PDB file of C-alpha atoms and ligand atoms in Angstrom:
ATOM      1  CA  UNK M   1      43.451   8.483   4.354  1.00 44.00           C
ATOM      2  CA  UNK M   2      41.761   5.827   6.504  1.00 45.00           C
ATOM      3  CA  UNK M   3      39.144   8.306   7.483  1.00 47.00           C
ATOM      4  CA  UNK M   4      38.090   8.722   3.738  1.00 43.00           C
ATOM      5  CA  UNK M   5      38.166   4.906   3.192  1.00 43.00           C
ATOM      6  CA  UNK M   6      35.684   4.505   6.137  1.00 47.00           C
ATOM      7  CA  UNK M   7      33.586   7.435   4.958  1.00 47.00           C
ATOM      8  CA  UNK M   8      33.418   5.953   1.558  1.00 49.00           C
ATOM      9  CA  UNK M   9      32.481   2.478   3.031  1.00 50.00           C
ATOM     10  CA  UNK M  10      29.470   4.286   4.365  1.00 55.00           C
ATOM     11  CA  UNK M  11      28.546   6.188   1.055  1.00 54.00           C
ATOM     12  CA  UNK M  12      25.378   4.902  -0.284  1.00 55.00           C
ATOM     13  CA  UNK M  13      24.454   5.637  -4.008  1.00 55.00           C
ATOM     14  CA  UNK M  14      21.061   6.948  -4.828  1.00 56.00           C
ATOM     15  CA  UNK M  15      20.096   3.855  -6.675  1.00 56.00           C
ATOM     16  CA  UNK M  16      20.601   1.985  -3.450  1.00 61.00           C
ATOM     17  CA  UNK M  17      17.822   4.023  -1.933  1.00 77.00           C
ATOM     18  CA  UNK M  18      14.577   2.925  -3.369  1.00 89.00           C
ATOM     19  CA  UNK M  19      11.449   4.337  -1.995  1.00 91.00           C
ATOM     20  CA  UNK M  20       9.046   1.507  -1.140  1.00 95.00           C
ATOM     21  CA  UNK M  21       5.362   2.042  -0.790  1.00 96.00           C
ATOM     22  CA  UNK M  22       3.272  -0.836   0.834  1.00 98.00           C
ATOM     23  CA  UNK M  23      -0.575  -0.991  -0.112  1.00 97.00           C
ATOM     24  CA  UNK M  24      -2.692  -3.604   1.823  1.00 98.00           C
ATOM     25  CA  UNK M  25      -6.196  -4.073   1.892  1.00 98.00           C
ATOM     26  CA  UNK M  26      -9.059  -6.678   1.379  1.00 98.00           C
ATOM     27  CA  UNK M  27      -9.026  -8.941  -1.667  1.00 98.00           C
ATOM     28  CA  UNK M  28     -11.046  -7.009  -4.197  1.00 96.00           C
ATOM     29  CA  UNK M  29     -10.542  -3.687  -2.469  1.00 96.00           C
ATOM     30  CA  UNK M  30      -8.728  -2.115  -5.642  1.00 94.00           C
ATOM     31  CA  UNK M  31      -5.089  -2.542  -4.260  1.00 96.00           C
ATOM     32  CA  UNK M  32      -3.712  -3.065  -7.786  1.00 93.00           C
ATOM     33  CA  UNK M  33      -6.010  -0.656  -9.438  1.00 93.00           C
ATOM     34  CA  UNK M  34      -4.743   2.064  -7.070  1.00 94.00           C
ATOM     35  CA  UNK M  35      -1.231   1.028  -7.588  1.00 95.00           C
ATOM     36  CA  UNK M  36      -1.697   1.570 -11.464  1.00 94.00           C
ATOM     37  CA  UNK M  37      -3.330   4.926 -10.876  1.00 92.00           C
ATOM     38  CA  UNK M  38      -0.276   6.053  -8.642  1.00 92.00           C
ATOM     39  CA  UNK M  39       2.107   4.809 -11.467  1.00 92.00           C
ATOM     40  CA  UNK M  40       0.204   6.516 -14.115  1.00 90.00           C
ATOM     41  CA  UNK M  41       0.169   9.988 -12.199  1.00 89.00           C
ATOM     42  CA  UNK M  42       3.995   9.862 -11.208  1.00 87.00           C
ATOM     43  CA  UNK M  43       5.911  11.344 -13.785  1.00 79.00           C
ATOM     44  CA  UNK M  44       8.877   9.099 -13.269  1.00 80.00           C
ATOM     45  CA  UNK M  45      10.891   6.548 -15.370  1.00 79.00           C
ATOM     46  CA  UNK M  46      11.527   3.934 -12.932  1.00 85.00           C
ATOM     47  CA  UNK M  47       8.350   2.918 -10.808  1.00 91.00           C
ATOM     48  CA  UNK M  48       7.604  -0.652 -10.505  1.00 94.00           C
ATOM     49  CA  UNK M  49       4.691  -2.657  -9.022  1.00 96.00           C
ATOM     50  CA  UNK M  50       5.531  -5.741  -7.055  1.00 97.00           C
ATOM     51  CA  UNK M  51       2.512  -8.041  -6.307  1.00 97.00           C
ATOM     52  CA  UNK M  52       2.725 -10.239  -3.236  1.00 97.00           C
ATOM     53  CA  UNK M  53       0.878 -12.829  -5.292  1.00 95.00           C
ATOM     54  CA  UNK M  54       4.371 -13.862  -6.498  1.00 94.00           C
ATOM     55  CA  UNK M  55       5.084 -14.995  -2.915  1.00 97.00           C
ATOM     56  CA  UNK M  56       2.612 -17.669  -2.371  1.00 97.00           C
ATOM     57  CA  UNK M  57       4.248 -20.652  -1.276  1.00 95.00           C
ATOM     58  CA  UNK M  58       4.474 -23.853  -3.428  1.00 91.00           C
ATOM     59  CA  UNK M  59       1.871 -26.473  -2.271  1.00 95.00           C
ATOM     60  CA  UNK M  60       2.371 -30.100  -1.885  1.00 95.00           C
ATOM     61  CA  UNK M  61      -0.065 -32.818  -3.517  1.00 96.00           C
ATOM     62  CA  UNK M  62      -2.666 -32.568  -0.663  1.00 97.00           C
ATOM     63  CA  UNK M  63      -2.440 -28.851  -0.571  1.00 97.00           C
ATOM     64  CA  UNK M  64      -3.109 -28.593  -4.426  1.00 97.00           C
ATOM     65  CA  UNK M  65      -5.923 -31.128  -4.245  1.00 97.00           C
ATOM     66  CA  UNK M  66      -7.612 -28.886  -1.492  1.00 97.00           C
ATOM     67  CA  UNK M  67      -6.789 -25.692  -3.446  1.00 97.00           C
ATOM     68  CA  UNK M  68      -8.840 -26.983  -6.633  1.00 96.00           C
ATOM     69  CA  UNK M  69     -11.716 -27.829  -4.347  1.00 97.00           C
ATOM     70  CA  UNK M  70     -11.613 -24.262  -2.834  1.00 96.00           C
ATOM     71  CA  UNK M  71     -10.667 -25.711   0.501  1.00 97.00           C
ATOM     72  CA  UNK M  72      -7.156 -24.391   1.021  1.00 98.00           C
ATOM     73  CA  UNK M  73      -6.610 -21.265   3.011  1.00 98.00           C
ATOM     74  CA  UNK M  74      -4.693 -18.842   0.954  1.00 98.00           C
ATOM     75  CA  UNK M  75      -5.757 -15.928   3.209  1.00 98.00           C
ATOM     76  CA  UNK M  76      -3.634 -16.972   6.200  1.00 98.00           C
ATOM     77  CA  UNK M  77      -0.109 -15.208   6.659  1.00 98.00           C
ATOM     78  CA  UNK M  78       1.220 -18.938   6.452  1.00 98.00           C
ATOM     79  CA  UNK M  79       0.332 -19.138   2.825  1.00 98.00           C
ATOM     80  CA  UNK M  80       2.829 -16.422   2.149  1.00 98.00           C
ATOM     81  CA  UNK M  81       6.784 -16.947   1.890  1.00 97.00           C
ATOM     82  CA  UNK M  82       7.849 -13.633   3.892  1.00 98.00           C
ATOM     83  CA  UNK M  83      11.281 -14.949   3.995  1.00 97.00           C
ATOM     84  CA  UNK M  84      11.664 -14.890   0.335  1.00 96.00           C
ATOM     85  CA  UNK M  85       9.730 -11.702  -0.060  1.00 97.00           C
ATOM     86  CA  UNK M  86      12.033  -9.894   2.599  1.00 98.00           C
ATOM     87  CA  UNK M  87      15.147 -11.235   0.930  1.00 96.00           C
ATOM     88  CA  UNK M  88      14.040  -9.691  -2.656  1.00 96.00           C
ATOM     89  CA  UNK M  89      13.142  -6.436  -1.002  1.00 96.00           C
ATOM     90  CA  UNK M  90      16.434  -6.112   0.807  1.00 94.00           C
ATOM     91  CA  UNK M  91      18.068  -6.800  -2.500  1.00 93.00           C
ATOM     92  CA  UNK M  92      16.197  -3.969  -4.391  1.00 93.00           C
ATOM     93  CA  UNK M  93      16.723  -1.812  -1.464  1.00 90.00           C
ATOM     94  CA  UNK M  94      20.470  -2.298  -1.657  1.00 88.00           C
ATOM     95  CA  UNK M  95      20.356  -1.525  -5.469  1.00 87.00           C
ATOM     96  CA  UNK M  96      20.777  -4.941  -6.733  1.00 91.00           C
ATOM     97  CA  UNK M  97      18.590  -7.041  -9.142  1.00 93.00           C
ATOM     98  CA  UNK M  98      15.970  -9.315  -7.802  1.00 95.00           C
ATOM     99  CA  UNK M  99      14.711 -12.409  -9.371  1.00 95.00           C
ATOM    100  CA  UNK M 100      10.698 -12.598  -8.708  1.00 96.00           C
ATOM    101  CA  UNK M 101       8.719 -15.837  -8.848  1.00 94.00           C
ATOM    102  CA  UNK M 102       5.696 -15.861 -11.262  1.00 95.00           C
ATOM    103  CA  UNK M 103       2.448 -17.239  -9.682  1.00 95.00           C
ATOM    104  CA  UNK M 104      -0.357 -18.944 -11.621  1.00 94.00           C
ATOM    105  CA  UNK M 105      -3.796 -18.732  -9.905  1.00 94.00           C
ATOM    106  CA  UNK M 106      -5.392 -21.087 -12.394  1.00 93.00           C
ATOM    107  CA  UNK M 107      -2.762 -23.747 -11.290  1.00 94.00           C
ATOM    108  CA  UNK M 108      -2.271 -22.756  -7.849  1.00 95.00           C
ATOM    109  CA  UNK M 109       1.277 -23.012  -8.382  1.00 95.00           C
ATOM    110  CA  UNK M 110       4.625 -21.033  -9.343  1.00 93.00           C
ATOM    111  CA  UNK M 111       5.743 -21.120 -12.857  1.00 94.00           C
ATOM    112  CA  UNK M 112       9.010 -22.423 -13.640  1.00 93.00           C
ATOM    113  CA  UNK M 113      10.248 -19.023 -14.987  1.00 94.00           C
ATOM    114  CA  UNK M 114      10.912 -16.078 -12.841  1.00 94.00           C
ATOM    115  CA  UNK M 115      10.950 -12.486 -13.771  1.00 95.00           C
ATOM    116  CA  UNK M 116      13.856  -9.885 -13.016  1.00 95.00           C
ATOM    117  CA  UNK M 117      13.353  -6.277 -11.258  1.00 93.00           C
ATOM    118  CA  UNK M 118      16.234  -3.926 -11.404  1.00 90.00           C
ATOM    119  CA  UNK M 119      16.215  -1.723  -8.424  1.00 84.00           C
ATOM    120  CA  UNK M 120      13.773   1.106  -9.358  1.00 90.00           C
ATOM    121  CA  UNK M 121      13.132   4.643  -8.037  1.00 88.00           C
ATOM    122  CA  UNK M 122       9.977   3.765  -6.607  1.00 93.00           C
ATOM    123  CA  UNK M 123       8.622   0.383  -5.622  1.00 95.00           C
ATOM    124  CA  UNK M 124       4.997  -0.371  -4.961  1.00 96.00           C
ATOM    125  CA  UNK M 125       4.422  -3.396  -2.970  1.00 98.00           C
ATOM    126  CA  UNK M 126       0.700  -4.659  -3.007  1.00 98.00           C
ATOM    127  CA  UNK M 127      -1.134  -7.538  -1.506  1.00 98.00           C
ATOM    128  CA  UNK M 128      -3.355  -8.347   1.391  1.00 98.00           C
ATOM    129  CA  UNK M 129      -0.428  -8.770   3.687  1.00 98.00           C
ATOM    130  CA  UNK M 130       1.746  -5.967   2.558  1.00 98.00           C
ATOM    131  CA  UNK M 131       1.732  -4.224   6.009  1.00 98.00           C
ATOM    132  CA  UNK M 132       1.990  -7.585   7.867  1.00 98.00           C
ATOM    133  CA  UNK M 133       5.567  -8.415   8.495  1.00 98.00           C
ATOM    134  CA  UNK M 134       7.747  -6.547  10.743  1.00 98.00           C
ATOM    135  CA  UNK M 135      10.793  -6.950   8.574  1.00 98.00           C
ATOM    136  CA  UNK M 136       8.783  -5.669   5.556  1.00 98.00           C
ATOM    137  CA  UNK M 137       7.419  -2.632   7.682  1.00 98.00           C
ATOM    138  CA  UNK M 138      10.906  -1.609   8.492  1.00 97.00           C
ATOM    139  CA  UNK M 139      11.692  -1.438   4.678  1.00 96.00           C
ATOM    140  CA  UNK M 140       8.507   0.727   3.826  1.00 96.00           C
ATOM    141  CA  UNK M 141       8.698   4.575   3.151  1.00 93.00           C
ATOM    142  CA  UNK M 142       4.967   4.826   3.108  1.00 94.00           C
ATOM    143  CA  UNK M 143       2.076   2.481   4.353  1.00 97.00           C
ATOM    144  CA  UNK M 144      -1.277   2.722   2.689  1.00 96.00           C
ATOM    145  CA  UNK M 145      -4.406   0.717   3.634  1.00 97.00           C
ATOM    146  CA  UNK M 146      -6.920   0.469   0.669  1.00 96.00           C
ATOM    147  CA  UNK M 147     -10.643   0.251   1.823  1.00 96.00           C
ATOM    148  CA  UNK M 148     -13.961  -0.842   0.354  1.00 95.00           C
ATOM    149  CA  UNK M 149     -17.241  -2.261   1.264  1.00 94.00           C
ATOM    150  CA  UNK M 150     -17.160  -5.799   1.667  1.00 96.00           C
ATOM    151  CA  UNK M 151     -19.976  -6.375  -0.824  1.00 95.00           C
ATOM    152  CA  UNK M 152     -18.050  -4.434  -3.376  1.00 95.00           C
ATOM    153  CA  UNK M 153     -14.973  -6.485  -2.666  1.00 96.00           C
ATOM    154  CA  UNK M 154     -16.825  -9.926  -3.043  1.00 97.00           C
ATOM    155  CA  UNK M 155     -18.347  -8.758  -6.309  1.00 96.00           C
ATOM    156  CA  UNK M 156     -15.171  -7.514  -7.806  1.00 96.00           C
ATOM    157  CA  UNK M 157     -13.500 -10.812  -6.654  1.00 97.00           C
ATOM    158  CA  UNK M 158     -16.104 -12.966  -8.457  1.00 98.00           C
ATOM    159  CA  UNK M 159     -16.023 -11.092 -11.502  1.00 97.00           C
ATOM    160  CA  UNK M 160     -12.198 -11.257 -11.683  1.00 96.00           C
ATOM    161  CA  UNK M 161     -11.849 -14.784 -10.456  1.00 96.00           C
ATOM    162  CA  UNK M 162     -14.048 -16.026 -13.008  1.00 97.00           C
ATOM    163  CA  UNK M 163     -12.610 -14.071 -15.973  1.00 96.00           C
ATOM    164  CA  UNK M 164      -8.999 -14.234 -15.056  1.00 95.00           C
ATOM    165  CA  UNK M 165      -8.236 -16.695 -12.405  1.00 94.00           C
ATOM    166  CA  UNK M 166      -9.925 -19.939 -13.845  1.00 93.00           C
ATOM    167  CA  UNK M 167     -12.594 -20.068 -11.226  1.00 95.00           C
ATOM    168  CA  UNK M 168     -16.353 -20.806 -10.892  1.00 96.00           C
ATOM    169  CA  UNK M 169     -18.773 -18.628  -9.049  1.00 97.00           C
ATOM    170  CA  UNK M 170     -19.745 -21.383  -6.437  1.00 97.00           C
ATOM    171  CA  UNK M 171     -16.103 -22.006  -5.831  1.00 97.00           C
ATOM    172  CA  UNK M 172     -15.417 -18.316  -5.167  1.00 98.00           C
ATOM    173  CA  UNK M 173     -18.142 -17.952  -2.746  1.00 98.00           C
ATOM    174  CA  UNK M 174     -17.271 -21.000  -0.791  1.00 98.00           C
ATOM    175  CA  UNK M 175     -13.712 -19.720  -0.385  1.00 98.00           C
ATOM    176  CA  UNK M 176     -14.882 -16.127   0.374  1.00 98.00           C
ATOM    177  CA  UNK M 177     -16.997 -17.346   3.479  1.00 98.00           C
ATOM    178  CA  UNK M 178     -14.566 -20.222   4.376  1.00 98.00           C
ATOM    179  CA  UNK M 179     -11.441 -18.153   4.369  1.00 98.00           C
ATOM    180  CA  UNK M 180     -11.345 -14.635   2.856  1.00 98.00           C
ATOM    181  CA  UNK M 181     -13.894 -12.925   4.906  1.00 98.00           C
ATOM    182  CA  UNK M 182     -12.875 -14.530   8.592  1.00 98.00           C
ATOM    183  CA  UNK M 183      -9.188 -13.889   7.796  1.00 98.00           C
ATOM    184  CA  UNK M 184      -9.893 -10.403   6.650  1.00 98.00           C
ATOM    185  CA  UNK M 185     -11.265  -9.734  10.056  1.00 98.00           C
ATOM    186  CA  UNK M 186      -8.359 -11.593  11.877  1.00 98.00           C
ATOM    187  CA  UNK M 187      -5.376 -10.579   9.985  1.00 98.00           C
ATOM    188  CA  UNK M 188      -5.839  -8.189   7.285  1.00 98.00           C
ATOM    189  CA  UNK M 189      -8.144  -5.464   8.875  1.00 98.00           C
ATOM    190  CA  UNK M 190      -5.691  -5.074  11.695  1.00 98.00           C
ATOM    191  CA  UNK M 191      -3.020  -3.790   9.464  1.00 98.00           C
ATOM    192  CA  UNK M 192      -5.140  -0.356   9.338  1.00 98.00           C
ATOM    193  CA  UNK M 193      -3.430   0.410  12.698  1.00 98.00           C
ATOM    194  CA  UNK M 194      -0.025   0.598  11.224  1.00 98.00           C
ATOM    195  CA  UNK M 195      -0.946   2.560   8.003  1.00 97.00           C
ATOM    196  CA  UNK M 196      -0.013   6.061   7.350  1.00 95.00           C
ATOM    197  CA  UNK M 197      -3.030   6.717   5.125  1.00 93.00           C
ATOM    198  CA  UNK M 198      -6.382   4.864   4.877  1.00 94.00           C
ATOM    199  CA  UNK M 199      -7.699   5.250   1.341  1.00 94.00           C
ATOM    200  CA  UNK M 200     -11.462   4.765   1.131  1.00 91.00           C
ATOM    201  CA  UNK M 201     -13.091   4.159  -2.382  1.00 86.00           C
ATOM    202  CA  UNK M 202      -9.634   3.349  -3.937  1.00 79.00           C
ATOM    203  CA  UNK M 203      -9.082   4.861  -7.517  1.00 80.00           C
ATOM    204  CA  UNK M 204     -12.011   7.108  -7.220  1.00 85.00           C
ATOM    205  CA  UNK M 205     -10.491   8.815  -4.399  1.00 89.00           C
ATOM    206  CA  UNK M 206      -8.567  11.475  -6.376  1.00 89.00           C
ATOM    207  CA  UNK M 207      -7.519  13.650  -3.272  1.00 91.00           C
ATOM    208  CA  UNK M 208      -5.917  10.491  -1.552  1.00 90.00           C
ATOM    209  CA  UNK M 209      -4.032   9.731  -4.894  1.00 90.00           C
ATOM    210  CA  UNK M 210      -2.733  13.334  -5.305  1.00 91.00           C
ATOM    211  CA  UNK M 211      -1.730  13.283  -1.565  1.00 90.00           C
ATOM    212  CA  UNK M 212       0.256   9.907  -2.121  1.00 89.00           C
ATOM    213  CA  UNK M 213       1.915  11.395  -5.438  1.00 91.00           C
ATOM    214  CA  UNK M 214       3.054  14.614  -3.593  1.00 92.00           C
ATOM    215  CA  UNK M 215       4.296  12.607  -0.628  1.00 90.00           C
ATOM    216  CA  UNK M 216       6.442  10.461  -3.071  1.00 88.00           C
ATOM    217  CA  UNK M 217       7.824  13.446  -4.796  1.00 88.00           C
ATOM    218  CA  UNK M 218       8.769  15.222  -1.839  1.00 89.00           C
ATOM    219  CA  UNK M 219      10.561  12.031  -0.436  1.00 85.00           C
ATOM    220  CA  UNK M 220      12.490  11.625  -3.808  1.00 85.00           C
ATOM    221  CA  UNK M 221      13.529  15.424  -3.621  1.00 86.00           C
ATOM    222  CA  UNK M 222      14.669  15.078   0.007  1.00 86.00           C
ATOM    223  CA  UNK M 223      16.539  11.856  -0.876  1.00 81.00           C
ATOM    224  CA  UNK M 224      18.260  13.703  -3.993  1.00 82.00           C
ATOM    225  CA  UNK M 225      19.191  16.676  -1.660  1.00 86.00           C
ATOM    226  CA  UNK M 226      20.725  14.208   1.000  1.00 84.00           C
ATOM    227  CA  UNK M 227      22.649  12.462  -1.789  1.00 80.00           C
ATOM    228  CA  UNK M 228      24.132  15.800  -3.291  1.00 85.00           C
ATOM    229  CA  UNK M 229      25.071  16.864   0.524  1.00 87.00           C
ATOM    230  CA  UNK M 230      26.876  13.520   0.928  1.00 83.00           C
ATOM    231  CA  UNK M 231      28.840  13.965  -2.395  1.00 85.00           C
ATOM    232  CA  UNK M 232      29.810  17.452  -1.283  1.00 88.00           C
ATOM    233  CA  UNK M 233      31.039  16.297   2.074  1.00 84.00           C
ATOM    234  CA  UNK M 234      33.068  13.502   0.511  1.00 84.00           C
ATOM    235  CA  UNK M 235      34.727  15.835  -2.164  1.00 83.00           C
ATOM    236  CA  UNK M 236      35.584  18.173   0.783  1.00 76.00           C
ATOM    237  CA  UNK M 237      37.217  15.474   2.844  1.00 69.00           C
ATOM    238  CA  UNK M 238      39.271  14.186  -0.351  1.00 63.00           C
ATOM    239  CA  UNK M 239      40.539  17.962  -0.629  1.00 63.00           C
ATOM    240  CA  UNK M 240      41.238  18.388   2.817  1.00 63.00           C
ATOM    241  CA  UNK M 241      43.422  15.318   2.853  1.00 62.00           C
TER     242      UNK M 241
HETATM  243  O1  C5P Q 301      -5.455  -9.864  -5.850  1.00 76.94           O
HETATM  244  P1  C5P Q 301      -6.010 -10.160  -4.356  1.00 76.94           P
HETATM  245  O2  C5P Q 301      -5.659  -9.312  -3.326  1.00 76.94           O
HETATM  246  O3  C5P Q 301      -7.354 -10.492  -4.447  1.00 76.94           O
HETATM  247  O4  C5P Q 301      -5.189 -11.606  -4.137  1.00 76.94           O
HETATM  248  C1  C5P Q 301      -5.204 -12.334  -2.791  1.00 76.94           C
HETATM  249  C2  C5P Q 301      -6.199 -13.244  -2.970  1.00 76.94           C
HETATM  250  O5  C5P Q 301      -5.935 -14.368  -3.700  1.00 76.94           O
HETATM  251  C3  C5P Q 301      -6.345 -13.994  -1.584  1.00 76.94           C
HETATM  252  O6  C5P Q 301      -7.696 -13.569  -0.953  1.00 76.94           O
HETATM  253  C4  C5P Q 301      -6.566 -15.583  -1.830  1.00 76.94           C
HETATM  254  O7  C5P Q 301      -7.764 -16.032  -1.288  1.00 76.94           O
HETATM  255  C5  C5P Q 301      -6.413 -15.645  -3.490  1.00 76.94           C
HETATM  256  N1  C5P Q 301      -5.802 -16.674  -3.854  1.00 76.94           N
HETATM  257  C6  C5P Q 301      -6.339 -17.773  -4.544  1.00 76.94           C
HETATM  258  N2  C5P Q 301      -5.741 -18.850  -5.032  1.00 76.94           N
HETATM  259  C7  C5P Q 301      -4.438 -18.893  -4.983  1.00 76.94           C
HETATM  260  C8  C5P Q 301      -3.676 -17.914  -4.092  1.00 76.94           C
HETATM  261  C9  C5P Q 301      -4.366 -16.929  -3.588  1.00 76.94           C
HETATM  262  O8  C5P Q 301      -7.728 -17.762  -4.644  1.00 76.94           O
HETATM  263  N3  C5P Q 301      -3.873 -19.962  -5.254  1.00 76.94           N
HETATM  264 MG1   MG Q 302      -4.566  -8.076  -6.632  1.00 76.94          MG
END
């Protein structure tokens, strides 16, 4: 009897086994477009995109003053609250609900409200530092690095930051050359080394997207088989008792 109890204690239900895909790459390289393309091609009900934008740290008054002058370094890993990110990812991996902060790029601050994520089948974590923290890497089932030319990244970023993030062109260019570009070389690009796949040309790269989809589908089938085998084993040990 004690044996069954200990086996049950180790039993993990299928919803506690989220498949987590990390997508890193330069700002403007197409990470979030690639994530949406993967979601729309995956024929599954519970696929969620978690953007690392949600985990920028709150700023003090001096930090905020600098941010509005485009003089704050948001491209250093120090700007990201990895502890909270790891905590939330572990909750989701354990099948629990996670409260996710909402970030405003126009205000350079977290909103008061949060949003809830209920443990999905597949979680796509996208952000410039998605493959940076060892604790996050341990939780990932697949690591993707999204690549694009620097001029493509810069032009995409300017268009987006002006239309969606309340910025002006001069500020975008200043921030790019002060922080985004040098920190890409120092911190973002080295993540290529830990990636399982490097995707050049983002969403245009249909072959890479098909490979990613097939990998996820295979992974889910394996997990479902392992789950059924675990259930059968448990059933047998109850009958033997
Ligand atoms: O979506 P994307 O990967 O471009 O988002 C990351 C970028 O957001 C970083 O390169 C950082 O410079 C920028 N950022 C910003 N203002 C903030 C927080 C982040 O411009 N308040
Ligand atoms: Mg983005």
